[in-house]
Coordinates of C-alpha atoms in Angstrom, one line a residue:
Chain A
X1 CA 23.2 3.6 -2.8
X2 CA 25.4 0.8 -1.5
X3 CA 26.9 -1.1 -4.4
X4 CA 26.0 -4.7 -4.7
X5 CA 28.4 -7.5 -3.9
X6 CA 30.4 -8.6 -7.0
X7 CA 31.5 -12.2 -7.0
X8 CA 33.6 -14.0 -9.6
X9 CA 32.9 -17.7 -9.5
X10 CA 35.4 -20.1 -11.1
X11 CA 34.3 -23.5 -12.1
X12 CA 35.5 -26.0 -14.7
X13 CA 31.9 -27.1 -15.4
X14 CA 28.7 -25.2 -15.7
X15 CA 25.6 -26.2 -17.6
X16 CA 25.3 -27.3 -20.3
X17 CA 28.8 -28.7 -19.5
X18 CA 28.1 -31.3 -16.8
X19 CA 30.7 -33.7 -15.7
X20 CA 29.9 -34.1 -12.0
X21 CA 28.2 -32.4 -9.1
X22 CA 30.1 -29.1 -9.3
X23 CA 28.2 -28.0 -12.4
X24 CA 24.7 -28.1 -10.8
X25 CA 26.1 -26.8 -7.5
X26 CA 27.6 -23.7 -9.1
X27 CA 24.5 -23.2 -11.3
X28 CA 22.0 -23.1 -8.4
X29 CA 24.3 -21.3 -6.0
X30 CA 24.9 -18.5 -8.5
X31 CA 21.3 -18.3 -9.5
X32 CA 20.2 -18.2 -5.9
X33 CA 22.8 -15.6 -5.0
X34 CA 21.6 -13.5 -7.9
X35 CA 18.0 -13.7 -6.5
X36 CA 19.2 -12.2 -3.2
X37 CA 21.0 -9.3 -4.9
X38 CA 24.6 -10.6 -5.4
X39 CA 26.1 -9.9 -8.8
X40 CA 27.7 -13.2 -9.9
X41 CA 30.1 -13.6 -12.8
X42 CA 30.8 -17.2 -13.6
X43 CA 33.9 -18.0 -15.6
X44 CA 33.9 -21.6 -16.9
X45 CA 35.0 -23.8 -19.8
X46 CA 33.5 -23.7 -23.2
X47 CA 30.9 -26.2 -24.5
X48 CA 29.9 -26.8 -28.1
X49 CA 27.0 -24.6 -29.0
X50 CA 27.0 -22.6 -25.8
X51 CA 27.7 -18.9 -26.2
X52 CA 31.0 -17.3 -24.9
X53 CA 29.0 -14.9 -22.9
X54 CA 25.4 -14.9 -21.8
X55 CA 23.2 -13.8 -18.9
X56 CA 21.2 -16.6 -17.2
X57 CA 18.7 -15.5 -14.5
X58 CA 20.8 -12.5 -13.7
X59 CA 24.1 -14.4 -13.6
X60 CA 26.8 -13.3 -16.1
X61 CA 28.3 -16.5 -17.6
X62 CA 31.6 -16.4 -19.5
X63 CA 32.9 -19.5 -21.3
X64 CA 36.6 -19.6 -22.1
X65 CA 38.6 -21.5 -24.7
X66 CA 39.5 -24.6 -22.7
X67 CA 40.8 -26.9 -25.4
X68 CA 43.1 -24.8 -27.5
X69 CA 46.3 -26.0 -25.9
X70 CA 47.3 -29.6 -26.8
X71 CA 48.0 -31.5 -23.6
X72 CA 49.9 -34.7 -22.8
X73 CA 47.6 -35.7 -19.9
X74 CA 44.6 -34.6 -17.8
X75 CA 46.5 -32.8 -15.1
X76 CA 48.6 -30.8 -17.6
X77 CA 45.4 -29.9 -19.4
X78 CA 44.0 -28.6 -16.2
X79 CA 46.9 -26.3 -15.6
X80 CA 46.9 -25.1 -19.2
X81 CA 43.1 -24.5 -19.1
X82 CA 43.8 -22.5 -15.9
X83 CA 46.3 -20.4 -17.7
X84 CA 43.6 -19.4 -20.2
X85 CA 41.0 -19.1 -17.6
X86 CA 43.1 -16.8 -15.5
X87 CA 44.0 -14.6 -18.5
X88 CA 40.4 -14.3 -19.6
X89 CA 39.1 -13.8 -16.1
X90 CA 41.7 -11.1 -15.6
X91 CA 40.5 -9.4 -18.7
X92 CA 36.9 -9.5 -17.6
X93 CA 37.6 -8.5 -14.0
X94 CA 39.7 -5.5 -15.2
X95 CA 36.7 -4.3 -17.2
X96 CA 34.0 -4.6 -14.5
X97 CA 33.3 -1.1 -13.4
X98 CA 32.4 -1.9 -9.8
X99 CA 35.3 -4.3 -9.3
X100 CA 35.2 -7.9 -8.2
X101 CA 34.9 -8.1 -4.4
X102 CA 35.5 -11.8 -4.0
X103 CA 36.9 -14.7 -6.1
X104 CA 35.2 -18.0 -5.3
X105 CA 36.9 -21.2 -6.7
X106 CA 35.5 -24.7 -6.8
X107 CA 38.0 -27.5 -6.3
X108 CA 41.6 -27.8 -7.5
X109 CA 40.4 -27.8 -11.1
X110 CA 40.5 -24.0 -11.0
X111 CA 43.2 -23.7 -8.3
X112 CA 45.9 -21.9 -10.1
X113 CA 43.6 -19.5 -11.8
X114 CA 42.0 -18.6 -8.5
X115 CA 45.3 -18.1 -6.7
X116 CA 46.6 -15.9 -9.6
X117 CA 43.5 -13.7 -9.6
X118 CA 43.6 -13.2 -5.9
X119 CA 47.1 -11.8 -6.0
X120 CA 46.7 -9.8 -9.2
X121 CA 43.5 -8.1 -8.0
X122 CA 44.3 -8.3 -4.3
X123 CA 40.8 -9.5 -3.3
X124 CA 39.9 -12.4 -1.0
X125 CA 39.8 -15.9 -2.5
X126 CA 37.2 -18.4 -1.2
X127 CA 37.2 -22.0 -2.1
X128 CA 34.6 -24.7 -1.9
X129 CA 36.3 -28.1 -1.6
X130 CA 33.8 -30.6 -3.1
X131 CA 36.2 -33.5 -2.9
X132 CA 39.9 -34.3 -2.3
X133 CA 42.4 -36.4 -4.2
X134 CA 43.2 -38.1 -0.9
X135 CA 39.5 -39.2 -0.6
X136 CA 39.0 -40.0 -4.3
X137 CA 42.0 -42.3 -4.5
X138 CA 42.0 -43.5 -0.9
X139 CA 45.4 -42.0 -0.3
X140 CA 47.9 -40.4 -2.7
X141 CA 50.1 -42.9 -4.4
X142 CA 51.3 -41.8 -7.8
X143 CA 53.2 -38.7 -8.8
X144 CA 50.1 -37.2 -10.4
X145 CA 48.0 -37.8 -7.3
X146 CA 50.7 -36.2 -5.1
X147 CA 50.8 -33.2 -7.4
X148 CA 47.1 -32.8 -7.3
X149 CA 47.0 -33.2 -3.5
X150 CA 49.6 -30.5 -3.1
X151 CA 47.8 -28.2 -5.5
X152 CA 44.6 -28.7 -3.4
X153 CA 46.6 -27.9 -0.2
X154 CA 48.0 -24.8 -1.8
X155 CA 44.6 -23.7 -2.8
X156 CA 43.2 -24.1 0.8
X157 CA 46.3 -22.3 2.1
X158 CA 45.7 -19.3 -0.2
X159 CA 41.9 -19.2 0.5
X160 CA 40.5 -16.9 3.1
X161 CA 37.8 -19.5 4.0
X162 CA 37.3 -23.1 2.9
X163 CA 33.7 -24.1 2.4
X164 CA 32.7 -27.7 2.7
X165 CA 29.3 -29.2 2.0
X166 CA 29.1 -31.6 5.0
X167 CA 30.4 -32.0 8.5
X168 CA 32.2 -35.0 7.2
X169 CA 34.0 -33.0 4.6
X170 CA 34.9 -30.3 7.2
X171 CA 36.6 -32.9 9.3
X172 CA 38.2 -34.6 6.3
X173 CA 39.6 -31.4 4.8
X174 CA 40.9 -30.3 8.2
X175 CA 42.8 -33.6 8.5
X176 CA 44.0 -33.9 4.9
X177 CA 45.3 -30.3 4.6
X178 CA 46.0 -29.6 8.3
X179 CA 43.8 -26.5 8.3
X180 CA 42.9 -24.5 11.4
X181 CA 39.3 -25.0 12.5
X182 CA 38.3 -21.4 12.1
X183 CA 39.2 -21.4 8.4
X184 CA 36.5 -24.0 7.6
X185 CA 32.8 -23.4 7.2
X186 CA 30.0 -25.8 6.4
X187 CA 27.3 -25.0 3.9
X188 CA 25.3 -28.0 2.8
X189 CA 24.4 -28.4 -0.9
X190 CA 20.9 -27.5 -1.9
X191 CA 18.6 -29.2 -4.3
X192 CA 16.1 -27.9 -6.7
X193 CA 12.9 -29.8 -6.0
X194 CA 10.8 -27.7 -8.4
X195 CA 12.1 -29.5 -11.5
X196 CA 10.6 -32.7 -10.2
X197 CA 7.3 -31.1 -9.2
X198 CA 6.8 -29.7 -12.7
X199 CA 6.9 -33.2 -14.3
X200 CA 3.4 -33.8 -15.8
X201 CA 1.5 -36.7 -14.3
X202 CA 0.5 -39.7 -16.4
X203 CA 3.8 -40.3 -18.1
X204 CA 5.0 -42.9 -15.7
X205 CA 4.0 -45.9 -17.8
X206 CA 5.6 -44.5 -20.9
X207 CA 8.9 -43.7 -19.2
X208 CA 9.0 -47.0 -17.3
X209 CA 8.4 -48.9 -20.5
X210 CA 11.5 -47.4 -22.0
X211 CA 13.7 -49.0 -19.4
X212 CA 12.0 -52.0 -17.9
X213 CA 9.3 -54.6 -18.3
X214 CA 5.9 -53.8 -16.6
X215 CA 6.4 -56.3 -13.9
X216 CA 10.0 -55.2 -13.1
X217 CA 10.8 -52.8 -10.2
X218 CA 13.3 -50.1 -11.2
X219 CA 16.5 -49.9 -9.2
X220 CA 18.3 -46.7 -10.2
X221 CA 21.9 -45.7 -10.0
X222 CA 23.0 -42.3 -11.2
X223 CA 26.7 -41.3 -11.1
X224 CA 30.1 -41.8 -12.5
X225 CA 31.2 -45.4 -13.0
X226 CA 34.3 -45.1 -10.8
X227 CA 35.7 -47.0 -7.9
X228 CA 34.9 -44.4 -5.2
X229 CA 31.2 -44.5 -6.1
X230 CA 30.9 -48.1 -5.2
X231 CA 28.9 -49.1 -8.3
X232 CA 30.6 -52.5 -8.2
X233 CA 29.0 -53.1 -4.8
X234 CA 25.6 -52.6 -6.4
X235 CA 26.4 -54.9 -9.3
X236 CA 27.6 -57.6 -6.8
X237 CA 24.4 -57.2 -4.8
X238 CA 22.2 -57.7 -7.9
X239 CA 21.9 -61.5 -7.8
X240 CA 21.0 -61.4 -4.1
X241 CA 18.3 -58.9 -4.8
X242 CA 16.9 -60.8 -7.7
X243 CA 16.4 -63.9 -5.6
X244 CA 13.7 -61.9 -3.7
X245 CA 12.3 -59.4 -6.1
X246 CA 11.9 -59.0 -9.9
X247 CA 13.9 -55.8 -10.7
X248 CA 15.7 -54.0 -13.5
X249 CA 19.0 -52.3 -12.6
X250 CA 19.4 -49.0 -14.5
X251 CA 22.9 -47.5 -14.4
X252 CA 23.1 -44.0 -15.6
X253 CA 26.5 -42.3 -16.2
X254 CA 29.9 -43.3 -17.5
X255 CA 33.4 -43.9 -16.3
X256 CA 36.5 -46.0 -16.5
X257 CA 34.9 -49.0 -14.7
X258 CA 32.2 -49.5 -17.4
X259 CA 33.9 -52.4 -19.2
X260 CA 34.9 -54.1 -16.0
X261 CA 31.3 -53.8 -14.7
X262 CA 29.9 -55.2 -17.9
X263 CA 32.2 -58.2 -17.6
X264 CA 30.9 -58.9 -14.1
X265 CA 27.3 -58.6 -15.3
X266 CA 28.0 -61.0 -18.2
X267 CA 29.7 -63.5 -15.9
X268 CA 26.6 -63.6 -13.8
X269 CA 24.4 -64.0 -16.8
X270 CA 22.4 -60.9 -15.9
X271 CA 22.7 -59.0 -19.1
X272 CA 18.9 -58.8 -19.3
X273 CA 18.6 -57.4 -15.8
X274 CA 21.2 -54.7 -15.9
X275 CA 21.0 -51.7 -18.3
X276 CA 23.9 -49.4 -18.8
X277 CA 22.1 -46.3 -20.0
X278 CA 25.2 -44.0 -20.4
X279 CA 24.4 -40.3 -20.2
X280 CA 20.7 -39.4 -20.4
X281 CA 19.1 -36.2 -21.5
X282 CA 18.0 -34.2 -18.4
X283 CA 14.4 -34.4 -19.4
X284 CA 14.4 -38.2 -19.3
X285 CA 16.7 -38.5 -16.3
X286 CA 14.5 -36.3 -14.1
X287 CA 11.5 -38.5 -14.9
X288 CA 13.5 -41.6 -14.3
X289 CA 14.5 -40.3 -10.9
X290 CA 10.9 -39.5 -10.1
X291 CA 9.5 -42.9 -11.1
X292 CA 12.4 -45.2 -9.8
X293 CA 11.2 -47.6 -7.2
X294 CA 14.4 -47.2 -5.3
X295 CA 17.5 -45.1 -5.8
X296 CA 20.9 -46.4 -4.7
X297 CA 24.0 -44.4 -3.7
X298 CA 26.5 -47.1 -2.8
X299 CA 29.6 -44.8 -2.5
X300 CA 32.7 -45.8 -0.6
X301 CA 33.8 -42.2 -0.4
X302 CA 31.2 -39.4 -0.6
X303 CA 32.0 -35.8 0.4
X304 CA 28.3 -34.9 0.0
X305 CA 26.1 -37.1 -2.1
X306 CA 24.0 -34.7 -4.1
X307 CA 22.4 -37.6 -6.0
X308 CA 20.8 -38.8 -2.8
X309 CA 19.3 -35.3 -2.3
X310 CA 18.0 -35.4 -5.9
X311 CA 16.3 -38.8 -5.3
X312 CA 14.7 -37.5 -2.1
X313 CA 13.5 -34.4 -3.9
X314 CA 12.2 -36.5 -6.8
X315 CA 10.3 -38.7 -4.4
X316 CA 12.2 -42.0 -4.9
X317 CA 13.1 -43.8 -1.7
X318 CA 16.9 -44.1 -1.3
X319 CA 19.3 -46.7 -0.1
X320 CA 22.7 -45.2 0.7
X321 CA 25.9 -46.4 2.2
X322 CA 26.5 -45.1 5.7
X323 CA 29.5 -42.9 4.9
X324 CA 30.6 -39.3 4.4
X325 CA 28.0 -36.8 3.6
X326 CA 25.4 -39.5 3.0
X327 CA 25.3 -40.3 6.7
X328 CA 24.2 -36.7 7.4
X329 CA 21.6 -36.5 4.6
X330 CA 19.8 -39.7 5.3
X331 CA 18.2 -40.7 8.6
X332 CA 17.9 -44.5 8.8
X333 CA 14.4 -45.8 8.7
X334 CA 13.0 -42.3 8.5
X335 CA 14.2 -40.5 5.3
X336 CA 16.0 -43.5 3.7
X337 CA 17.7 -46.7 4.4
X338 CA 21.4 -46.8 5.4
X339 CA 23.5 -49.8 4.7
X340 CA 27.1 -50.8 5.5
X341 CA 29.6 -49.4 3.0
X342 CA 31.4 -51.9 0.8
X343 CA 29.0 -54.7 1.7
X344 CA 26.8 -56.2 -1.1
X345 CA 24.9 -58.3 1.4
X346 CA 23.9 -55.3 3.4
X347 CA 23.0 -53.3 0.3
X348 CA 20.8 -56.1 -1.0
X349 CA 19.0 -56.2 2.4
X350 CA 18.3 -52.5 2.1
X351 CA 17.0 -52.7 -1.4
X352 CA 14.8 -55.7 -0.7
X353 CA 13.4 -53.9 2.4
X354 CA 12.1 -51.1 0.3
X355 CA 11.0 -53.0 -2.7
X356 CA 9.1 -55.7 -0.8
X357 CA 7.0 -53.2 1.3
X358 CA 5.2 -50.5 -0.6
X359 CA 3.9 -48.8 2.6
X360 CA 7.4 -48.5 3.9
X361 CA 8.6 -47.0 0.7
X362 CA 5.8 -44.4 0.8
X363 CA 6.6 -43.5 4.4
X364 CA 10.3 -43.0 3.5
X365 CA 9.3 -40.9 0.5
X366 CA 7.1 -38.6 2.5
X367 CA 9.7 -38.0 5.3
X368 CA 12.5 -37.5 2.8
X369 CA 10.6 -34.9 0.9
X370 CA 9.8 -33.0 4.0
X371 CA 13.5 -32.9 5.0
X372 CA 14.5 -31.6 1.6
X373 CA 12.0 -28.7 1.9
X374 CA 13.1 -27.9 5.5
X375 CA 16.9 -28.2 5.1
X376 CA 18.2 -28.2 1.6
X377 CA 16.6 -25.3 -0.1
X378 CA 19.0 -23.3 -2.3
X379 CA 17.9 -20.0 -1.2
X380 CA 18.9 -20.8 2.4
X381 CA 22.3 -21.9 1.1
X382 CA 22.7 -18.6 -0.8
X383 CA 21.9 -16.5 2.2
X384 CA 24.5 -18.4 4.2
X385 CA 27.1 -18.0 1.5
X386 CA 26.4 -14.3 1.2
X387 CA 26.9 -14.0 5.0
X388 CA 30.3 -15.7 4.6
X389 CA 31.3 -13.3 1.8
X390 CA 30.4 -10.3 4.0
X391 CA 32.2 -11.5 7.0
X392 CA 35.3 -12.2 4.9
X393 CA 35.0 -8.7 3.4
X394 CA 34.8 -7.1 6.8
X395 CA 38.0 -8.8 7.9
X396 CA 39.6 -7.9 4.6
X397 CA 38.6 -4.2 5.0
X398 CA 41.1 -4.1 7.9
X399 CA 43.9 -5.6 5.9
X400 CA 46.6 -3.6 4.1
X401 CA 45.2 -4.9 0.8
X402 CA 42.0 -3.0 1.2
Chain B
X1 CA 61.3 3.9 -16.5
X2 CA 60.8 0.7 -14.4
X3 CA 60.9 -2.8 -15.9
X4 CA 60.2 -6.3 -14.8
X5 CA 62.4 -9.1 -16.2
X6 CA 61.1 -12.6 -16.0
X7 CA 63.8 -15.3 -16.5
X8 CA 63.9 -18.8 -15.3
X9 CA 67.8 -18.5 -15.3
X10 CA 69.7 -16.1 -13.2
X11 CA 72.9 -16.5 -11.1
X12 CA 73.4 -18.7 -9.1
X13 CA 71.0 -20.8 -11.1
X14 CA 72.8 -21.3 -14.4
X15 CA 71.5 -23.7 -17.0
X16 CA 72.8 -22.1 -20.2
X17 CA 74.1 -18.7 -21.2
X18 CA 70.9 -16.9 -20.3
X19 CA 71.8 -16.5 -16.6
X20 CA 74.9 -14.4 -17.3
X21 CA 73.2 -12.4 -20.0
X22 CA 70.3 -11.4 -17.7
X23 CA 72.8 -10.5 -15.0
X24 CA 74.8 -8.2 -17.3
X25 CA 71.7 -6.7 -19.0
X26 CA 70.0 -5.9 -15.7
X27 CA 73.2 -4.1 -14.5
X28 CA 73.4 -2.2 -17.7
X29 CA 69.8 -1.1 -17.4
X30 CA 70.3 0.2 -13.9
X31 CA 73.4 2.1 -15.0
X32 CA 71.2 3.8 -17.5
X33 CA 68.7 4.9 -14.9
X34 CA 66.1 2.2 -15.6
X35 CA 64.8 0.7 -12.4
X36 CA 65.0 -3.1 -12.9
X37 CA 63.4 -6.0 -11.1
X38 CA 64.5 -9.5 -12.1
X39 CA 62.0 -12.2 -11.2
X40 CA 63.4 -15.7 -11.2
X41 CA 63.3 -19.0 -9.4
X42 CA 65.4 -20.8 -7.0
X43 CA 64.6 -23.7 -4.7
X44 CA 65.8 -22.2 -1.5
X45 CA 67.3 -18.7 -2.1
X46 CA 63.8 -17.2 -2.1
X47 CA 62.7 -13.7 -1.4
X48 CA 63.5 -10.1 -2.4
X49 CA 67.1 -8.9 -2.6
X50 CA 68.6 -5.5 -3.4
X51 CA 71.8 -6.3 -5.3
X52 CA 74.9 -4.0 -4.8
X53 CA 74.5 -3.1 -8.5
X54 CA 71.1 -1.6 -7.7
X55 CA 69.1 -4.4 -9.4
X56 CA 66.3 -5.8 -7.4
X57 CA 65.9 -9.6 -7.6
X58 CA 63.0 -11.7 -6.4
X59 CA 63.4 -15.5 -6.4
X60 CA 60.4 -17.7 -6.0
X61 CA 60.0 -21.4 -5.5
X62 CA 57.2 -23.8 -6.4
X63 CA 54.8 -24.6 -3.5
X64 CA 54.0 -27.9 -5.3
X65 CA 57.0 -30.2 -4.9
X66 CA 55.8 -33.3 -6.7
X67 CA 55.5 -33.0 -10.5
X68 CA 54.9 -35.2 -13.5
X69 CA 56.8 -33.1 -15.9
X70 CA 58.8 -29.9 -16.5
X71 CA 55.6 -28.5 -18.0
X72 CA 53.5 -28.9 -14.8
X73 CA 56.4 -27.5 -12.7
X74 CA 56.6 -24.4 -14.9
X75 CA 52.8 -23.8 -15.1
X76 CA 52.4 -23.9 -11.3
X77 CA 55.6 -21.8 -10.8
X78 CA 54.0 -19.1 -12.9
X79 CA 51.5 -18.4 -10.1
X80 CA 54.4 -17.4 -7.8
X81 CA 56.0 -15.3 -10.5
X82 CA 52.7 -13.6 -11.0
X83 CA 52.2 -13.1 -7.3
X84 CA 55.5 -11.3 -6.7
X85 CA 55.2 -9.3 -9.9
X86 CA 51.8 -8.1 -8.7
X87 CA 53.3 -7.2 -5.4
X88 CA 55.9 -5.0 -7.1
X89 CA 53.3 -3.4 -9.4
X90 CA 51.1 -2.5 -6.4
X91 CA 54.1 -1.2 -4.4
X92 CA 55.3 0.9 -7.3
X93 CA 51.7 2.3 -7.7
X94 CA 51.4 0.9 -11.2
X95 CA 54.5 2.7 -12.6
X96 CA 55.9 -0.4 -14.3
X97 CA 56.5 0.4 -17.9
X98 CA 56.9 -3.1 -19.3
X99 CA 57.5 -6.8 -18.7
X100 CA 60.5 -8.3 -20.5
X101 CA 60.0 -12.1 -20.6
X102 CA 62.7 -14.6 -21.7
X103 CA 61.5 -17.7 -23.6
X104 CA 58.2 -19.4 -23.0
X105 CA 58.5 -20.3 -19.3
X106 CA 56.9 -17.3 -17.7
X107 CA 54.6 -16.2 -20.6
X108 CA 51.5 -17.3 -18.7
X109 CA 52.2 -14.9 -15.8
X110 CA 53.2 -12.1 -18.1
X111 CA 50.0 -12.4 -20.1
X112 CA 47.7 -12.3 -17.1
X113 CA 49.5 -9.2 -15.8
X114 CA 49.2 -7.5 -19.2
X115 CA 45.5 -8.2 -19.2
X116 CA 45.0 -7.0 -15.6
X117 CA 47.3 -3.9 -15.6
X118 CA 47.7 -3.1 -19.3
X119 CA 51.4 -3.5 -19.0
X120 CA 53.1 -4.2 -22.4
X121 CA 55.2 -7.3 -23.0
X122 CA 58.6 -7.6 -24.7
X123 CA 59.2 -11.3 -25.4
X124 CA 62.8 -12.1 -25.9
X125 CA 63.4 -15.4 -27.7
X126 CA 66.6 -17.4 -27.1
X127 CA 65.3 -20.6 -28.8
X128 CA 62.0 -22.2 -29.9
X129 CA 60.5 -25.5 -28.8
X130 CA 61.0 -26.7 -32.4
X131 CA 64.8 -26.1 -32.1
X132 CA 65.0 -27.8 -28.7
X133 CA 62.9 -30.8 -29.6
X134 CA 64.0 -31.3 -33.2
X135 CA 60.4 -30.5 -34.4
X136 CA 58.8 -33.2 -32.2
X137 CA 55.1 -33.1 -32.3
X138 CA 54.0 -35.0 -29.2
X139 CA 51.2 -33.3 -27.2
X140 CA 53.9 -32.3 -24.7
X141 CA 55.9 -30.4 -27.3
X142 CA 52.7 -29.0 -28.8
X143 CA 51.6 -27.7 -25.3
X144 CA 54.9 -25.8 -25.1
X145 CA 54.5 -24.5 -28.6
X146 CA 51.0 -23.3 -27.8
X147 CA 52.5 -21.2 -24.9
X148 CA 55.1 -19.8 -27.3
X149 CA 52.2 -18.9 -29.7
X150 CA 50.4 -17.2 -26.9
X151 CA 53.5 -15.2 -26.1
X152 CA 54.0 -14.1 -29.8
X153 CA 50.3 -13.2 -30.0
X154 CA 50.3 -11.1 -26.8
X155 CA 53.7 -9.5 -27.1
X156 CA 54.0 -5.9 -28.1
X157 CA 57.5 -6.6 -29.4
X158 CA 59.6 -9.7 -29.9
X159 CA 63.4 -9.6 -29.8
X160 CA 65.6 -12.3 -31.3
X161 CA 69.4 -12.6 -31.7
X162 CA 69.5 -13.7 -35.3
X163 CA 67.8 -13.5 -38.7
X164 CA 67.3 -17.2 -38.7
X165 CA 65.3 -17.2 -35.5
X166 CA 63.2 -14.4 -36.9
X167 CA 62.5 -16.4 -40.0
X168 CA 61.6 -19.4 -38.0
X169 CA 59.1 -17.4 -35.9
X170 CA 57.5 -15.9 -39.0
X171 CA 57.4 -19.3 -40.7
X172 CA 56.1 -21.4 -37.8
X173 CA 53.9 -18.9 -35.9
X174 CA 52.9 -16.6 -38.8
X175 CA 54.0 -13.6 -36.7
X176 CA 54.1 -10.3 -38.7
X177 CA 57.7 -9.4 -39.5
X178 CA 57.5 -5.9 -38.2
X179 CA 56.7 -7.2 -34.7
X180 CA 60.1 -8.8 -34.5
X181 CA 63.4 -6.9 -33.8
X182 CA 66.8 -8.4 -34.3
X183 CA 69.2 -7.4 -31.5
X184 CA 72.9 -8.2 -32.1
X185 CA 74.4 -10.9 -30.1
X186 CA 77.4 -8.7 -29.2
X187 CA 76.3 -7.7 -25.7
X188 CA 77.4 -4.0 -25.8
X189 CA 75.4 -3.1 -28.8
X190 CA 72.6 -5.5 -27.8
X191 CA 72.0 -3.7 -24.5
X192 CA 71.8 -0.4 -26.3
X193 CA 69.2 -1.7 -28.7
X194 CA 67.2 -3.3 -25.9
X195 CA 67.1 0.0 -24.1
X196 CA 65.9 1.7 -27.2
X197 CA 63.1 -0.9 -27.7
X198 CA 62.1 -0.4 -24.0
X199 CA 61.9 3.3 -24.5
X200 CA 59.7 3.0 -27.6
X201 CA 57.4 0.5 -26.0
X202 CA 57.1 2.4 -22.8
X203 CA 56.3 5.7 -24.6
X204 CA 53.9 3.9 -26.9
X205 CA 52.0 2.5 -23.9
X206 CA 51.8 5.9 -22.3
X207 CA 50.1 7.4 -25.3
X208 CA 47.3 4.7 -25.3

């Protein structure tokens, strides 16, 4: 019998540790790969209460000590965490009977561990570039940013293939790191629409009442409160929207811009219209995404925009800024509304368009859900990823490392 | 016997006394029929070199040029040290008896190689972060101390050049005394003792 493909996935986040989009991405990708017969070993950072080793839906999950080294700053912490991750992953990989065939790293956060494991075990390294320092900071300016950028470049240099989640990111990574075209492959993110389907009916009133008055429409933002996500554009659009419709702005997530945003809200006297909800339990968040009257993704830089996919899968009409991966996910006037990035006036127009016409909203909802089903199913993503692994391995089999 | 020596100093890169010590030790080892590879760093003299003495040196450089601290420079440089060490291990068909690592700098690479190839580590301590930083306890110093701790924990044997350093290691890091060997600072007797330690460790590893 042919032995199954053994993949070691490196990610700094994996549920229940959720910081951004990498965690759900790695979770669903690994699970879907397991469903099509790939043996996946995820090595990730510890989380309070989560076991050091467990098997979830056929995926082996190892959580390593990530905080045992004191660190002067975030970047140093990342490299120290990688030191531990590499050491533990090497221990695990050395014990696996059938041997790891491929190492798959996600972003620079696990760069050095991935590069180290590649050379120690002489197996191909693949990387998924979810985002770049150049994009996140709109250029690299400080010493830390330059260091991170160079670490990303090194990771793509060492990788056999660089996977990106949108055509936009393929072009971006190619430019930022000067990569040859045949090194890049595009595999869009998937979304799990089942979690929204399984929400019981009849809870809408109860959930809405937790966040808004009965007469208020719910305008939902889910994401980190950081510059590149453009949340300040939404806050600045709020008064314009409120001139036309009665709405409540619910902002889920946290980040360094929180205080600043709250000051803006206060200066506009809109404290009663904008709710900073912080992090929410998954159970509540999924329902909120389903019942929101409109979901906003106002990003200035967006490699993919998984939160737009989630909204579409949940059945909430979306307004997105026409940039990056969002431009590819949403078709204007069909599966959502696209607005000009960095333009509160345009964003307000899009939100009002959806909130003031229920029929239009329903039409968008229906089309968006159909697109999700057709294009963004995780199983299709897993099949495509497995194909990439196999093609890399067939090239590898002709190399002197094999 | 074949050994890998990891040192962040080696001629022409001299910061303190360590560079010349490693130079002489490696020559002594080769004279005593121990195949010796010194893995070290240099910004532009990179690559593998067969020295006239018979010592093989490999110098690596850091692919990341911008750094925020000595610590981030060292941590990333370790990947290159690990990479060339792995190349030697594969070329020599896993016949490397041990890794001798000097101070904390290349402990991260040594530890991963130990876990992956089951190669024992001899950790030679010239000084401790507590000596260099006058016991400073900033997160930066603590990070370095945590790497020293990792080295003491993972090492099969620790060598020091004085009783006082041995005492500091047992006091600060709670390392069992029998794990630490004092090797005289007189080079001639020092080399002899180092060779004996290498032989013991290498034979011990074979039995396992």
